Tab-separated table of C-alpha atoms in Angstrom:
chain	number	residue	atom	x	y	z
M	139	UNK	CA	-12.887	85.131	-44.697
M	140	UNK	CA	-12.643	88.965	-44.655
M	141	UNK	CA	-8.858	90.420	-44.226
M	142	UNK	CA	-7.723	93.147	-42.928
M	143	UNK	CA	-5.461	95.111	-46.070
M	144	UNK	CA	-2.289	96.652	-45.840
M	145	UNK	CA	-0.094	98.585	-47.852
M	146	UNK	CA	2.742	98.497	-49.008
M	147	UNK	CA	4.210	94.768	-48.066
M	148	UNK	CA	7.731	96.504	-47.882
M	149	UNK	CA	9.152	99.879	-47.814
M	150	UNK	CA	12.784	101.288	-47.870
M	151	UNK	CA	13.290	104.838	-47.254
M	152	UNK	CA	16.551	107.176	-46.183
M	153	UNK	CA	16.127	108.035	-42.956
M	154	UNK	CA	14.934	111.831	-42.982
M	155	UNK	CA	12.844	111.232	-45.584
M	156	UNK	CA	8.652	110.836	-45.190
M	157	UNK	CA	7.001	107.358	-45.326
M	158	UNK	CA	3.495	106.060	-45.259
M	159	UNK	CA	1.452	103.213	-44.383
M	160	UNK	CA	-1.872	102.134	-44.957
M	161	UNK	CA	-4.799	100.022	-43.135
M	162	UNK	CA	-8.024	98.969	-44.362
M	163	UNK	CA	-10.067	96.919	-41.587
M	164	UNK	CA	-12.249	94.328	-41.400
M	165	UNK	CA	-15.919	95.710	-42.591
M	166	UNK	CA	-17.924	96.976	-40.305
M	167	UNK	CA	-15.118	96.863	-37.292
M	168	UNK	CA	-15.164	100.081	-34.994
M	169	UNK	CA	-11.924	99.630	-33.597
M	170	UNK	CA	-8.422	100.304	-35.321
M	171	UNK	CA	-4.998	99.334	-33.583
M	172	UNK	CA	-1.588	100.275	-35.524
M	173	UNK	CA	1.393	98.298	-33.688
M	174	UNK	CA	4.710	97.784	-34.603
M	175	UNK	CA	6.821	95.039	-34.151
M	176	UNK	CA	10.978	94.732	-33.792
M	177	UNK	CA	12.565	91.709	-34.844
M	178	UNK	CA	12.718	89.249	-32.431
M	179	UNK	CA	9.939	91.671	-29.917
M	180	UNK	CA	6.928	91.430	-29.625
M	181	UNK	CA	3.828	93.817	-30.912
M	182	UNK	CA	3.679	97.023	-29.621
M	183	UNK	CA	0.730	99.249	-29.610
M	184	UNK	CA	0.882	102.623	-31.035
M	185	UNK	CA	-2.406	103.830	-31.590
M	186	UNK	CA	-5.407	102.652	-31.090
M	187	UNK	CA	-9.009	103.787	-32.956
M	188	UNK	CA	-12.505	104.328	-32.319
M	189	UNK	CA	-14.015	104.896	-35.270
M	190	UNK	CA	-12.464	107.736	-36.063
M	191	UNK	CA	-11.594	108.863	-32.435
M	192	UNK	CA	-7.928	108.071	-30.882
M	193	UNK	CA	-8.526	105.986	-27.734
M	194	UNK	CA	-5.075	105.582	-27.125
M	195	UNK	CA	-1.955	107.095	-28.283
M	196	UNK	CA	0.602	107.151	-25.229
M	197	UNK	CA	3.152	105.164	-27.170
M	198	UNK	CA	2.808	106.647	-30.256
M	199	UNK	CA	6.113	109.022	-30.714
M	200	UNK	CA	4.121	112.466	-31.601
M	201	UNK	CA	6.930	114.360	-32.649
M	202	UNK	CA	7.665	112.262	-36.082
M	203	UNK	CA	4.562	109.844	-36.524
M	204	UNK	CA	0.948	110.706	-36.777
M	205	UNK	CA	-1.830	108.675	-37.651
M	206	UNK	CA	-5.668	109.557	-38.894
M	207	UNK	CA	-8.561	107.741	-39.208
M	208	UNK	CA	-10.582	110.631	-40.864
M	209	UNK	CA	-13.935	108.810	-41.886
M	210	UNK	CA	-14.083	106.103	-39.136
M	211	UNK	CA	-12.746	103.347	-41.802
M	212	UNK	CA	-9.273	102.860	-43.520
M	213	UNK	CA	-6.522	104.671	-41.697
M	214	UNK	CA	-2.914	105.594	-42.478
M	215	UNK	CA	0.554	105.771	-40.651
M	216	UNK	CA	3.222	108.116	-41.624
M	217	UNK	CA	6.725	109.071	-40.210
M	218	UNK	CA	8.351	112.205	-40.890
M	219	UNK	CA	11.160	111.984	-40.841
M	220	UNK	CA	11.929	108.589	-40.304
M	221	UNK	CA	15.019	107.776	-38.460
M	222	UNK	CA	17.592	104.518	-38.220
M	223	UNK	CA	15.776	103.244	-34.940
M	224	UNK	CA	12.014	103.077	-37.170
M	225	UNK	CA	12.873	99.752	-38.925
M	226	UNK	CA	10.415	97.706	-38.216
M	227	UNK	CA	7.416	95.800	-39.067
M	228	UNK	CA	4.443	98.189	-38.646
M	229	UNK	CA	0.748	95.527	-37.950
M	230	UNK	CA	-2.647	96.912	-38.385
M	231	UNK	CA	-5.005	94.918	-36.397
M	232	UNK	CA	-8.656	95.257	-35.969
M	233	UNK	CA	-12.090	94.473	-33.683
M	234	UNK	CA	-15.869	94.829	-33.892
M	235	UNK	CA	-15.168	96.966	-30.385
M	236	UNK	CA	-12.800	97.958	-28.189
M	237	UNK	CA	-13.342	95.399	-25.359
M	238	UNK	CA	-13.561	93.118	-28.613
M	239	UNK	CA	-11.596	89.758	-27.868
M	240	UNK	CA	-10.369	88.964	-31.129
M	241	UNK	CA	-8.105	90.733	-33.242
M	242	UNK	CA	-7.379	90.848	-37.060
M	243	UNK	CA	-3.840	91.178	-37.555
M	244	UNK	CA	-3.231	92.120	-41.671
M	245	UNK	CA	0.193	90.653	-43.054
M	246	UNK	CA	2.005	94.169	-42.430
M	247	UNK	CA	4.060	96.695	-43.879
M	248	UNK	CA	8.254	96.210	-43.406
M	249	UNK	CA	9.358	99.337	-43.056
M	250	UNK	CA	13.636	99.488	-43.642
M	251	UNK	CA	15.411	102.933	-43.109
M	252	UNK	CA	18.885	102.829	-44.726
S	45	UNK	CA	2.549	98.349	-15.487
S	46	UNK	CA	0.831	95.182	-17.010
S	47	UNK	CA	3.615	93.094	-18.936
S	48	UNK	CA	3.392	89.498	-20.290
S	49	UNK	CA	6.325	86.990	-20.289
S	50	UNK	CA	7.430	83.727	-22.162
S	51	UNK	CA	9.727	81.682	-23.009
S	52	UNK	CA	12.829	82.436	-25.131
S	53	UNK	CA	13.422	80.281	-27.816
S	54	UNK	CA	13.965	79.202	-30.089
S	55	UNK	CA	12.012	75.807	-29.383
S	56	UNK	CA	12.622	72.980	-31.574
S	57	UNK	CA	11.104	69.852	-31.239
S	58	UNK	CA	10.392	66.301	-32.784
S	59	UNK	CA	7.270	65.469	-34.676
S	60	UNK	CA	4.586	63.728	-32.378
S	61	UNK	CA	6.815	65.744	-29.091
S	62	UNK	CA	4.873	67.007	-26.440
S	63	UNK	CA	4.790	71.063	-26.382
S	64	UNK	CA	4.845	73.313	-23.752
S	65	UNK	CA	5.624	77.537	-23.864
S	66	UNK	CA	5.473	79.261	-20.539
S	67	UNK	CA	3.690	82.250	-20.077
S	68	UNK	CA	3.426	84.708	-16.915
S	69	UNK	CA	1.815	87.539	-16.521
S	70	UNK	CA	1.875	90.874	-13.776
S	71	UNK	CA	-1.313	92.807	-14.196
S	72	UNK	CA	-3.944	94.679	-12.459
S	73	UNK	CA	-7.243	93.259	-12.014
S	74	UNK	CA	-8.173	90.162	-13.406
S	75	UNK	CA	-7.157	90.209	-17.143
S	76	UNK	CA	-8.510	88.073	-19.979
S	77	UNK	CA	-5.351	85.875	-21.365
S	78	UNK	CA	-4.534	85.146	-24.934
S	79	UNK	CA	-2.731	82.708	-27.258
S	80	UNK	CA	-1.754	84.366	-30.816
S	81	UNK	CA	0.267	82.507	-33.255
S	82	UNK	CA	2.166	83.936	-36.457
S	83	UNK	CA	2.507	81.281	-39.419
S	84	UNK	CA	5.866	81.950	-41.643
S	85	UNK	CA	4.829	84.643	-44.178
S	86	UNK	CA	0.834	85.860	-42.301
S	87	UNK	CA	-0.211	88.067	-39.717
S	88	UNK	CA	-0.926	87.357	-36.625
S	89	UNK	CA	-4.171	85.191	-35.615
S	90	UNK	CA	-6.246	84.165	-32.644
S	91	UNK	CA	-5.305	80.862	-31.212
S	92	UNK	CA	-7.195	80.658	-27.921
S	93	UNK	CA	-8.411	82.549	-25.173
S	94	UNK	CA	-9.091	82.449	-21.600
S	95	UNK	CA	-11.565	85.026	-19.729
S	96	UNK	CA	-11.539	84.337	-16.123
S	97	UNK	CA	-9.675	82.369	-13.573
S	98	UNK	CA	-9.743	78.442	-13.905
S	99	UNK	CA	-11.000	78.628	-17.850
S	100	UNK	CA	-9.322	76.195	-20.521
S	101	UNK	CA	-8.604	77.503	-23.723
S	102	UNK	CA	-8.547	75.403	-26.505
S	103	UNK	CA	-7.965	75.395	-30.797
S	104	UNK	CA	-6.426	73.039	-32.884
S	105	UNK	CA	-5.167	70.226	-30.484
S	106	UNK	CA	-3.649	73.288	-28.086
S	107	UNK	CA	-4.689	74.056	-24.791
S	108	UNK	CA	-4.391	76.762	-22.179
S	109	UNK	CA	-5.565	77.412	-18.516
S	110	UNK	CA	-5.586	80.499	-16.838
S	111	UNK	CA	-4.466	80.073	-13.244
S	112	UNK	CA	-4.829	82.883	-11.528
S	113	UNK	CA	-2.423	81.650	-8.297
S	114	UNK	CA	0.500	81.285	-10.294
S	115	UNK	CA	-0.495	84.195	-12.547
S	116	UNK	CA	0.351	82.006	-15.097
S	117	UNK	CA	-0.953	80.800	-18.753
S	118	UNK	CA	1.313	78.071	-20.556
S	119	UNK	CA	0.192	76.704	-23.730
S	120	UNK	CA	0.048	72.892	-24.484
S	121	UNK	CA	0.217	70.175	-27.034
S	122	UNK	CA	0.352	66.780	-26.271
S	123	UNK	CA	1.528	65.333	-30.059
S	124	UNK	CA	3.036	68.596	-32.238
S	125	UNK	CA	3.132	68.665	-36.522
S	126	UNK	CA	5.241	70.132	-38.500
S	127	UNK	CA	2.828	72.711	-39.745
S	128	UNK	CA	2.642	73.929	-35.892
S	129	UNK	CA	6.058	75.626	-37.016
S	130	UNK	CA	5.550	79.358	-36.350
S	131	UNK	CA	5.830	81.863	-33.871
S	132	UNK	CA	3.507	82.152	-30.783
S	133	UNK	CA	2.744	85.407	-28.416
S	134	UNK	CA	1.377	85.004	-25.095
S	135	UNK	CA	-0.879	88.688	-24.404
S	136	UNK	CA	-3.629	90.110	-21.910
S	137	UNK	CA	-5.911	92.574	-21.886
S	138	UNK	CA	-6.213	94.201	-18.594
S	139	UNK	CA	-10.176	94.555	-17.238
S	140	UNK	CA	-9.561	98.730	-17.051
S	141	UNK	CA	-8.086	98.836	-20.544
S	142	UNK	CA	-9.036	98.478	-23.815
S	143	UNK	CA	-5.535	97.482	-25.161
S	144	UNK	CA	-3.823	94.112	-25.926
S	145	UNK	CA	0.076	93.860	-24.430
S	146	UNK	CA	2.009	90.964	-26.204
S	147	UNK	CA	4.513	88.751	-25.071
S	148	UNK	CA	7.709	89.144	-27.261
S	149	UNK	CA	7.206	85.913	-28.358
S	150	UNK	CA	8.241	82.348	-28.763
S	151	UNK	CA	9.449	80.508	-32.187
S	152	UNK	CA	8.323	76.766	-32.302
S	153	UNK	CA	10.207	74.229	-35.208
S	154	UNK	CA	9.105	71.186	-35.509
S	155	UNK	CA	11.610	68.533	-37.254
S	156	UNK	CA	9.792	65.656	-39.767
């Protein structure tokens, strides 16, 4: 079964410095979702894509993360600078459409800011 | 704003026990309701769904029924395994919105 690819698995940084995440979806799924997730919490969204249009991006902290989607397939994540409160687990999840059902959830990226 | 909750756990059970995680929900509209679970070590997957008010979900021995009244959605198993071991998240989609809002989730360990 296709999988939804992330990288890196893990990723230690010093807070203030710039990290990066990548996503690449299911084939052939329009919509993109970046969440992340705090130990013991559950996911929260951050951004969502469609194609390469943001659909939603009221939780997403603008003044240190971004995130682009700049041909409509893979996308990546990045923090500048990354702070203390960051560590987390950062999903990519995605869906044939945006009022698509199921999600695809890759293994995501453990971010750790020291 | 919409916001899904569940059970803390952690939940540990017997082999062969009988499973239940409660799940409520406050949303507006009439939201579709979903089951994900999270295996030690893989990303989160689909377990079941529920659409519309009265509707069963079911996957793998576990069930789930959307009751509108008691804006509720508890998942079920009448005889758990050890490989059910993982972590579960309750999460609806609201019928205006396009996004998914998670429970913060439930761990389930099941003893041999």
């Amino acid at each position: 079964e296709a999988e939804v690819a992330q990288s890196p698995r893990y990723k230690i940084t010093e807070k203030s410095q710039a990290v990066a995440f990548w996503c690449d979806p299911i084939s052939g799924h329009a919509t993109l979702y970046w969440y992340r997730q705090i130990l013991g919490q559950g996911p929260e969204l951050l951004v969502q894509f469609q194609d390469e249009s943001v659909v939603d991006d009221s939780q997403l902290p603008k003044d240190r993360f971004s995130a682009e989607r700049l041909k409509g397939v893979d996308s990546t994540l990045k923090i500048q600078p990354a702070e203390l409160g960051d560590s987390a687990m950062y999903l990519c999840a995605s869906s044939f459409s945006t009022t698509g059902e199921k999600l695809f959830f890759g293994s995501g990226t453990q971010l750790s800011v020291l | 704003g919409d916001s899904v909750t569940q059970m803390e756990g952690p939940v540990t059970l017997s082999e062969e026990a009988f499973l239940t995680i409660n799940c409520t929900y406050t949303a507006t509209g009439y939201p579709s309701l979903f089951w994900y679970v999270q295996y030690p070590g893989e990303g989160l997957q689909l377990l079941l769904k529920a659409t519309k008010a009265d509707d069963k979900g079911s996957n793998k021995g576990f069930e789930a029924t959307y009751r509108k009244e008691t804006t509720s959605f508890h998942l079920e198993k009448g005889s758990v395994q050890v490989s059910d071991s993982a972590v579960y998240f309750c999460a609806l989609r609201d019928s205006s919105a396009s996004k998914i809002i998670f429970g913060s989730g439930t761990r389930l360990s099941i003893r041999p």
